[in-house]
mmCIF file of C-alpha atoms in Angstrom:
data_model
loop_
_atom_site.group_PDB
_atom_site.id
_atom_site.type_symbol
_atom_site.label_atom_id
_atom_site.label_comp_id
_atom_site.label_asym_id
_atom_site.label_seq_id
_atom_site.Cartn_x
_atom_site.Cartn_y
_atom_site.Cartn_z
ATOM 1 C CA MET A 1 -0.074 0.057 -0.012
ATOM 2 C CA PRO A 2 2.407 2.670 -1.138
ATOM 3 C CA GLU A 3 1.869 6.479 -1.236
ATOM 4 C CA LYS A 4 1.125 7.607 -4.756
ATOM 5 C CA ASP A 5 2.249 10.853 -6.517
ATOM 6 C CA LEU A 6 0.115 13.101 -8.530
ATOM 7 C CA ARG A 7 0.437 12.909 -12.316
ATOM 8 C CA VAL A 8 -1.554 14.903 -15.038
ATOM 9 C CA GLU A 9 -1.224 14.236 -18.671
ATOM 10 C CA LEU A 10 -2.943 15.731 -21.676
ATOM 11 C CA LEU A 11 -4.517 13.049 -23.795
ATOM 12 C CA SER A 12 -6.274 15.247 -26.401
ATOM 13 C CA LEU A 13 -7.029 18.747 -27.592
ATOM 14 C CA THR A 14 -9.577 19.696 -30.116
ATOM 15 C CA PRO A 15 -7.602 19.987 -33.525
ATOM 16 C CA ASN A 16 -7.184 23.505 -35.135
ATOM 17 C CA ALA A 17 -8.393 24.816 -31.761
ATOM 18 C CA LEU A 18 -7.459 28.531 -32.274
ATOM 19 C CA GLU A 19 -8.935 28.436 -35.971
ATOM 20 C CA LEU A 20 -12.134 26.948 -34.680
ATOM 21 C CA ILE A 21 -12.694 29.470 -31.840
ATOM 22 C CA PHE A 22 -11.805 32.345 -34.232
ATOM 23 C CA ALA A 23 -14.365 30.998 -36.706
ATOM 24 C CA ALA A 24 -16.978 30.695 -34.092
ATOM 25 C CA PHE A 25 -16.403 34.292 -32.843
ATOM 26 C CA ARG A 26 -16.400 35.577 -36.327
ATOM 27 C CA GLN A 27 -19.697 33.963 -37.158
ATOM 28 C CA CYS A 28 -21.228 36.020 -34.353
ATOM 29 C CA TYR A 29 -20.131 39.313 -35.972
ATOM 30 C CA HIS A 30 -19.745 38.357 -39.662
ATOM 31 C CA ALA A 31 -22.498 38.505 -42.273
ATOM 32 C CA GLY A 32 -21.036 35.825 -44.473
ATOM 33 C CA PHE A 33 -20.826 32.090 -43.800
ATOM 34 C CA VAL A 34 -17.634 31.165 -41.929
ATOM 35 C CA ALA A 35 -17.424 27.815 -43.721
ATOM 36 C CA ASP A 36 -16.250 29.807 -46.641
ATOM 37 C CA MET A 37 -13.354 31.366 -44.454
ATOM 38 C CA TRP A 38 -12.344 27.869 -43.029
ATOM 39 C CA PRO A 39 -9.953 26.782 -45.868
ATOM 40 C CA LYS A 40 -8.152 30.120 -45.514
ATOM 41 C CA LEU A 41 -7.814 29.587 -41.737
ATOM 42 C CA LEU A 42 -6.331 26.141 -42.232
ATOM 43 C CA SER A 43 -4.068 27.166 -44.974
ATOM 44 C CA GLY A 44 -2.597 29.981 -42.891
ATOM 45 C CA GLU A 45 -3.778 32.830 -45.114
ATOM 46 C CA ILE A 46 -5.240 34.443 -41.951
ATOM 47 C CA ASP A 47 -2.410 35.130 -39.648
ATOM 48 C CA LYS A 48 -2.407 33.416 -36.239
ATOM 49 C CA ASP A 49 -1.396 36.451 -34.425
ATOM 50 C CA LYS A 50 -4.392 38.383 -35.928
ATOM 51 C CA GLN A 51 -6.591 35.363 -34.772
ATOM 52 C CA ASP A 52 -5.037 35.461 -31.351
ATOM 53 C CA GLN A 53 -5.646 39.225 -31.029
ATOM 54 C CA PHE A 54 -9.215 38.970 -32.214
ATOM 55 C CA VAL A 55 -10.134 36.222 -29.817
ATOM 56 C CA SER A 56 -8.396 38.010 -26.883
ATOM 57 C CA LYS A 57 -10.197 41.274 -27.611
ATOM 58 C CA ILE A 58 -13.698 39.656 -27.675
ATOM 59 C CA LEU A 59 -13.057 37.700 -24.541
ATOM 60 C CA GLU A 60 -12.172 40.803 -22.693
ATOM 61 C CA SER A 61 -15.644 42.007 -23.630
ATOM 62 C CA GLY A 62 -17.178 39.262 -21.627
ATOM 63 C CA HIS A 63 -18.319 37.259 -24.639
ATOM 64 C CA ASP A 64 -17.082 33.805 -24.022
ATOM 65 C CA SER A 65 -19.575 31.225 -25.100
ATOM 66 C CA PRO A 66 -17.682 30.349 -28.381
ATOM 67 C CA ILE A 67 -14.741 28.892 -26.459
ATOM 68 C CA GLU A 68 -16.972 25.858 -25.590
ATOM 69 C CA HIS A 69 -16.227 24.515 -29.084
ATOM 70 C CA VAL A 70 -12.673 23.425 -27.991
ATOM 71 C CA SER A 71 -12.225 20.784 -25.220
ATOM 72 C CA PHE A 72 -9.185 19.314 -23.429
ATOM 73 C CA THR A 73 -9.047 15.715 -22.172
ATOM 74 C CA PHE A 74 -6.653 14.870 -19.316
ATOM 75 C CA ALA A 75 -5.574 11.614 -17.732
ATOM 76 C CA ILE A 76 -5.050 12.056 -13.999
ATOM 77 C CA GLU A 77 -3.615 9.705 -11.393
ATOM 78 C CA GLY A 78 -2.481 9.969 -7.908
ATOM 79 C CA ILE A 79 -5.338 11.770 -6.456
ATOM 80 C CA SER A 80 -7.594 10.766 -3.704
ATOM 81 C CA ARG A 81 -11.362 9.840 -3.611
ATOM 82 C CA ALA A 82 -11.709 13.066 -1.512
ATOM 83 C CA CYS A 83 -10.314 15.039 -4.414
ATOM 84 C CA SER A 84 -12.285 13.226 -7.239
ATOM 85 C CA HIS A 85 -15.483 13.956 -5.328
ATOM 86 C CA GLN A 86 -14.808 17.610 -5.552
ATOM 87 C CA ILE A 87 -13.921 17.376 -9.339
ATOM 88 C CA VAL A 88 -17.130 15.547 -10.425
ATOM 89 C CA ARG A 89 -19.112 18.493 -8.915
ATOM 90 C CA HIS A 90 -18.143 20.463 -12.054
ATOM 91 C CA ARG A 91 -21.183 19.490 -14.103
ATOM 92 C CA ILE A 92 -20.327 20.478 -17.609
ATOM 93 C CA ALA A 93 -17.617 17.923 -18.151
ATOM 94 C CA SER A 94 -17.198 14.224 -18.952
ATOM 95 C CA TYR A 95 -15.636 11.722 -16.522
ATOM 96 C CA SER A 96 -14.369 8.109 -16.673
ATOM 97 C CA GLN A 97 -13.143 6.981 -13.352
ATOM 98 C CA GLN A 98 -11.312 3.859 -12.122
ATOM 99 C CA SER A 99 -14.055 1.602 -10.662
ATOM 100 C CA GLN A 100 -13.585 0.140 -7.179
ATOM 101 C CA ARG A 101 -16.283 -2.370 -8.080
ATOM 102 C CA TYR A 102 -14.277 -3.948 -10.959
ATOM 103 C CA VAL A 103 -10.637 -3.203 -9.980
ATOM 104 C CA ALA A 104 -9.483 -4.940 -6.823
ATOM 105 C CA GLU A 105 -7.748 -2.710 -4.210
ATOM 106 C CA SER A 106 -5.802 -5.644 -2.624
ATOM 107 C CA ASP A 107 -2.664 -3.369 -2.725
ATOM 108 C CA MET A 108 -4.393 -0.009 -2.379
ATOM 109 C CA ASP A 109 -2.287 3.106 -3.100
ATOM 110 C CA TYR A 110 -3.137 6.146 -1.008
ATOM 111 C CA ILE A 111 -2.662 9.943 -0.681
ATOM 112 C CA ILE A 112 -1.240 11.446 2.535
ATOM 113 C CA PRO A 113 -2.079 15.146 3.288
ATOM 114 C CA PRO A 114 1.012 17.316 3.697
ATOM 115 C CA ALA A 115 -0.116 18.506 7.231
ATOM 116 C CA ILE A 116 -0.030 14.936 8.271
ATOM 117 C CA LYS A 117 3.120 13.962 6.364
ATOM 118 C CA LYS A 118 5.215 16.502 8.165
ATOM 119 C CA ILE A 119 4.282 15.487 11.668
ATOM 120 C CA PRO A 120 5.989 12.109 12.268
ATOM 121 C CA GLU A 121 3.542 10.968 14.922
ATOM 122 C CA ALA A 122 0.539 11.796 12.576
ATOM 123 C CA ARG A 123 2.200 10.076 9.637
ATOM 124 C CA ALA A 124 2.865 6.947 11.613
ATOM 125 C CA ARG A 125 -0.701 6.784 12.782
ATOM 126 C CA PHE A 126 -2.087 7.450 9.309
ATOM 127 C CA GLU A 127 0.115 4.719 7.674
ATOM 128 C CA LYS A 128 -0.797 2.273 10.423
ATOM 129 C CA PHE A 129 -4.552 2.928 9.661
ATOM 130 C CA MET A 130 -4.037 2.473 5.954
ATOM 131 C CA ASP A 131 -2.421 -0.991 6.702
ATOM 132 C CA GLU A 132 -5.347 -1.856 8.835
ATOM 133 C CA VAL A 133 -7.796 -0.887 6.112
ATOM 134 C CA GLY A 134 -5.824 -3.051 3.665
ATOM 135 C CA SER A 135 -5.818 -5.973 5.769
ATOM 136 C CA ALA A 136 -9.620 -5.493 6.502
ATOM 137 C CA TYR A 137 -10.332 -5.283 2.809
ATOM 138 C CA ASN A 138 -8.307 -8.292 1.876
ATOM 139 C CA ASP A 139 -9.973 -10.381 4.727
ATOM 140 C CA LEU A 140 -13.346 -9.358 3.570
ATOM 141 C CA ARG A 141 -12.728 -10.263 -0.035
ATOM 142 C CA GLU A 142 -11.467 -13.662 0.999
ATOM 143 C CA ILE A 143 -14.450 -14.281 3.204
ATOM 144 C CA LEU A 144 -16.951 -13.265 0.530
ATOM 145 C CA VAL A 145 -15.294 -15.278 -2.102
ATOM 146 C CA ALA A 146 -15.370 -18.342 0.092
ATOM 147 C CA ALA A 147 -19.072 -17.456 0.707
ATOM 148 C CA GLY A 148 -19.741 -17.764 -3.048
ATOM 149 C CA ARG A 149 -19.787 -14.016 -3.888
ATOM 150 C CA GLU A 150 -16.663 -13.991 -5.912
ATOM 151 C CA SER A 151 -17.930 -11.840 -8.628
ATOM 152 C CA LYS A 152 -19.286 -9.369 -6.149
ATOM 153 C CA ALA A 153 -16.530 -9.489 -3.596
ATOM 154 C CA ASN A 154 -14.868 -6.158 -4.612
ATOM 155 C CA GLU A 155 -18.111 -4.173 -4.658
ATOM 156 C CA ASP A 156 -18.971 -5.335 -1.061
ATOM 157 C CA ALA A 157 -15.428 -5.124 0.258
ATOM 158 C CA ARG A 158 -14.812 -1.598 -1.005
ATOM 159 C CA PHE A 159 -17.233 -0.226 1.698
ATOM 160 C CA VAL A 160 -14.318 -0.209 4.151
ATOM 161 C CA LEU A 161 -11.927 1.817 1.899
ATOM 162 C CA PRO A 162 -11.056 5.432 2.941
ATOM 163 C CA GLN A 163 -11.211 8.741 0.986
ATOM 164 C CA ALA A 164 -7.407 8.610 0.976
ATOM 165 C CA ALA A 165 -7.567 5.770 -1.497
ATOM 166 C CA GLU A 166 -5.880 6.656 -4.729
ATOM 167 C CA THR A 167 -7.905 6.860 -7.886
ATOM 168 C CA LYS A 168 -7.385 7.528 -11.677
ATOM 169 C CA MET A 169 -9.728 9.290 -14.007
ATOM 170 C CA VAL A 170 -10.125 10.705 -17.542
ATOM 171 C CA VAL A 171 -11.614 14.209 -17.626
ATOM 172 C CA THR A 172 -12.963 16.239 -20.549
ATOM 173 C CA MET A 173 -13.798 19.764 -20.197
ATOM 174 C CA ASN A 174 -14.404 22.489 -22.764
ATOM 175 C CA CYS A 175 -12.429 25.793 -22.515
ATOM 176 C CA ARG A 176 -15.282 27.760 -20.797
ATOM 177 C CA SER A 177 -15.752 25.034 -18.112
ATOM 178 C CA LEU A 178 -12.100 24.798 -17.558
ATOM 179 C CA MET A 179 -11.797 28.654 -17.022
ATOM 180 C CA HIS A 180 -14.580 28.415 -14.397
ATOM 181 C CA PHE A 181 -12.800 25.309 -12.882
ATOM 182 C CA PHE A 182 -9.552 27.375 -12.549
ATOM 183 C CA ASN A 183 -11.423 30.355 -11.213
ATOM 184 C CA LEU A 184 -12.514 28.304 -8.229
ATOM 185 C CA ARG A 185 -9.921 25.618 -7.911
ATOM 186 C CA CYS A 186 -6.810 27.657 -8.218
ATOM 187 C CA CYS A 187 -7.876 29.888 -5.550
ATOM 188 C CA GLN A 188 -5.912 29.816 -2.304
ATOM 189 C CA ARG A 189 -9.109 28.901 -0.540
ATOM 190 C CA ALA A 190 -9.529 25.618 -2.530
ATOM 191 C CA GLN A 191 -8.638 22.445 -0.902
ATOM 192 C CA TRP A 192 -4.866 21.736 -1.311
ATOM 193 C CA GLU A 193 -5.014 18.587 -3.364
ATOM 194 C CA VAL A 194 -7.427 19.856 -6.004
ATOM 195 C CA ARG A 195 -5.614 23.168 -6.128
ATOM 196 C CA ILE A 196 -2.280 21.569 -6.928
ATOM 197 C CA MET A 197 -4.055 19.493 -9.680
ATOM 198 C CA ALA A 198 -5.689 22.398 -11.099
ATOM 199 C CA ASP A 199 -2.476 24.352 -11.218
ATOM 200 C CA LYS A 200 -0.879 21.393 -13.302
ATOM 201 C CA MET A 201 -3.905 21.438 -15.662
ATOM 202 C CA LEU A 202 -3.697 25.205 -16.049
ATOM 203 C CA LYS A 203 0.079 24.946 -16.696
ATOM 204 C CA ILE A 204 -0.688 22.576 -19.613
ATOM 205 C CA CYS A 205 -3.521 24.561 -20.992
ATOM 206 C CA LYS A 206 -1.423 27.769 -20.940
ATOM 207 C CA GLU A 207 1.365 26.038 -22.894
ATOM 208 C CA GLU A 208 -1.093 24.407 -25.391
ATOM 209 C CA PHE A 209 -3.544 27.251 -25.895
ATOM 210 C CA PRO A 210 -2.183 30.690 -24.555
ATOM 211 C CA ALA A 211 -4.932 32.669 -26.659
ATOM 212 C CA ILE A 212 -7.456 31.403 -24.194
ATOM 213 C CA PHE A 213 -5.618 30.632 -20.926
ATOM 214 C CA ARG A 214 -3.036 33.195 -20.657
ATOM 215 C CA HIS A 215 -5.192 34.907 -18.207
ATOM 216 C CA GLY A 216 -6.547 31.676 -16.547
ATOM 217 C CA GLY A 217 -6.341 31.027 -12.895
ATOM 218 C CA ALA A 218 -7.915 32.189 -9.623
ATOM 219 C CA ARG A 219 -10.780 34.694 -10.216
ATOM 220 C CA CYS A 220 -8.783 37.433 -8.320
ATOM 221 C CA GLU A 221 -6.025 37.347 -10.826
ATOM 222 C CA GLN A 222 -8.359 38.500 -13.554
ATOM 223 C CA LEU A 223 -10.571 40.851 -11.522
ATOM 224 C CA GLY A 224 -7.535 42.526 -9.609
ATOM 225 C CA TYR A 225 -9.363 42.076 -6.289
ATOM 226 C CA CYS A 226 -10.764 39.233 -4.173
ATOM 227 C CA PRO A 227 -14.455 38.511 -4.763
ATOM 228 C CA GLU A 228 -14.753 36.853 -1.463
ATOM 229 C CA SER A 229 -16.037 38.435 1.640
ATOM 230 C CA GLU A 230 -13.474 39.902 4.076
ATOM 231 C CA ARG A 231 -14.061 36.820 6.264
ATOM 232 C CA PHE A 232 -12.833 34.460 3.711
ATOM 233 C CA ALA A 233 -10.311 36.562 1.601
ATOM 234 C CA CYS A 234 -6.676 35.284 1.777
ATOM 235 C CA GLY A 235 -5.236 38.682 1.627
ATOM 236 C CA ARG A 236 -3.466 38.276 -1.721
ATOM 237 C CA TYR A 237 -5.675 40.750 -3.261
ATOM 238 C CA PRO A 238 -7.856 43.510 -1.561
ATOM 239 C CA THR A 239 -11.518 42.699 -1.405
ATOM 240 C CA LEU A 240 -14.054 44.770 -3.419
ATOM 241 C CA LYS A 241 -15.094 46.465 -0.206
ATOM 242 C CA GLU A 242 -11.571 47.519 0.661
ATOM 243 C CA LEU A 243 -11.143 48.944 -2.800
ATOM 244 C CA THR A 244 -14.291 51.029 -2.731
ATOM 245 C CA GLU A 245 -13.705 52.240 0.856
ATOM 246 C CA ASN A 246 -10.250 53.421 -0.226
ATOM 247 C CA LYS A 247 -11.553 55.614 -3.079
#
């Protein structure tokens, strides 16, 4: 039952992403049919820098629905079930997660919170409990198999598994959903594990598609102030109340 490290890999990005979003934006403001423009976009007749500038300018106006036409697909491993429960709350996305019903957890990997890891006594107790869970899981599976529930042993024994259990998943989100995801999950108030994962995803998005994600991240970075109340603000940016009171 070893500790598992986080890994985020990009599996797929919609082909011709910049051209597609440029075409979608142009159709909103163009009298003609963008399908006639498409061959020019693919051939490079319309400069990519001009496409980038046009898309950025429209995004600054607050018009962002056309970026939904482009999606990213990530493979993620080394996150806890506690983290995956947070991720799947983002509804405009597609998820495929490793099943504890069909995949045996006989040698369960797990995630240790940093606050526990840095305290030797806490880490020792945590790891001892993980060993106890693993032992209970394997004992239950053996008992269930012996009782004739071999095909169902995993799905019943899994009830003792903790939220620390490591999981793997494939996640697909369109750019608009990703921007919202980063607004919330890159915030300092987000839970540490999902924030680290979101930061890794954002780094990939910025490298692959800077036209959209160069300003991605916590909401405060785009607004220039913290949208939280004074009670919840981390202090990195002034709150809106502080800004208005200082004017």
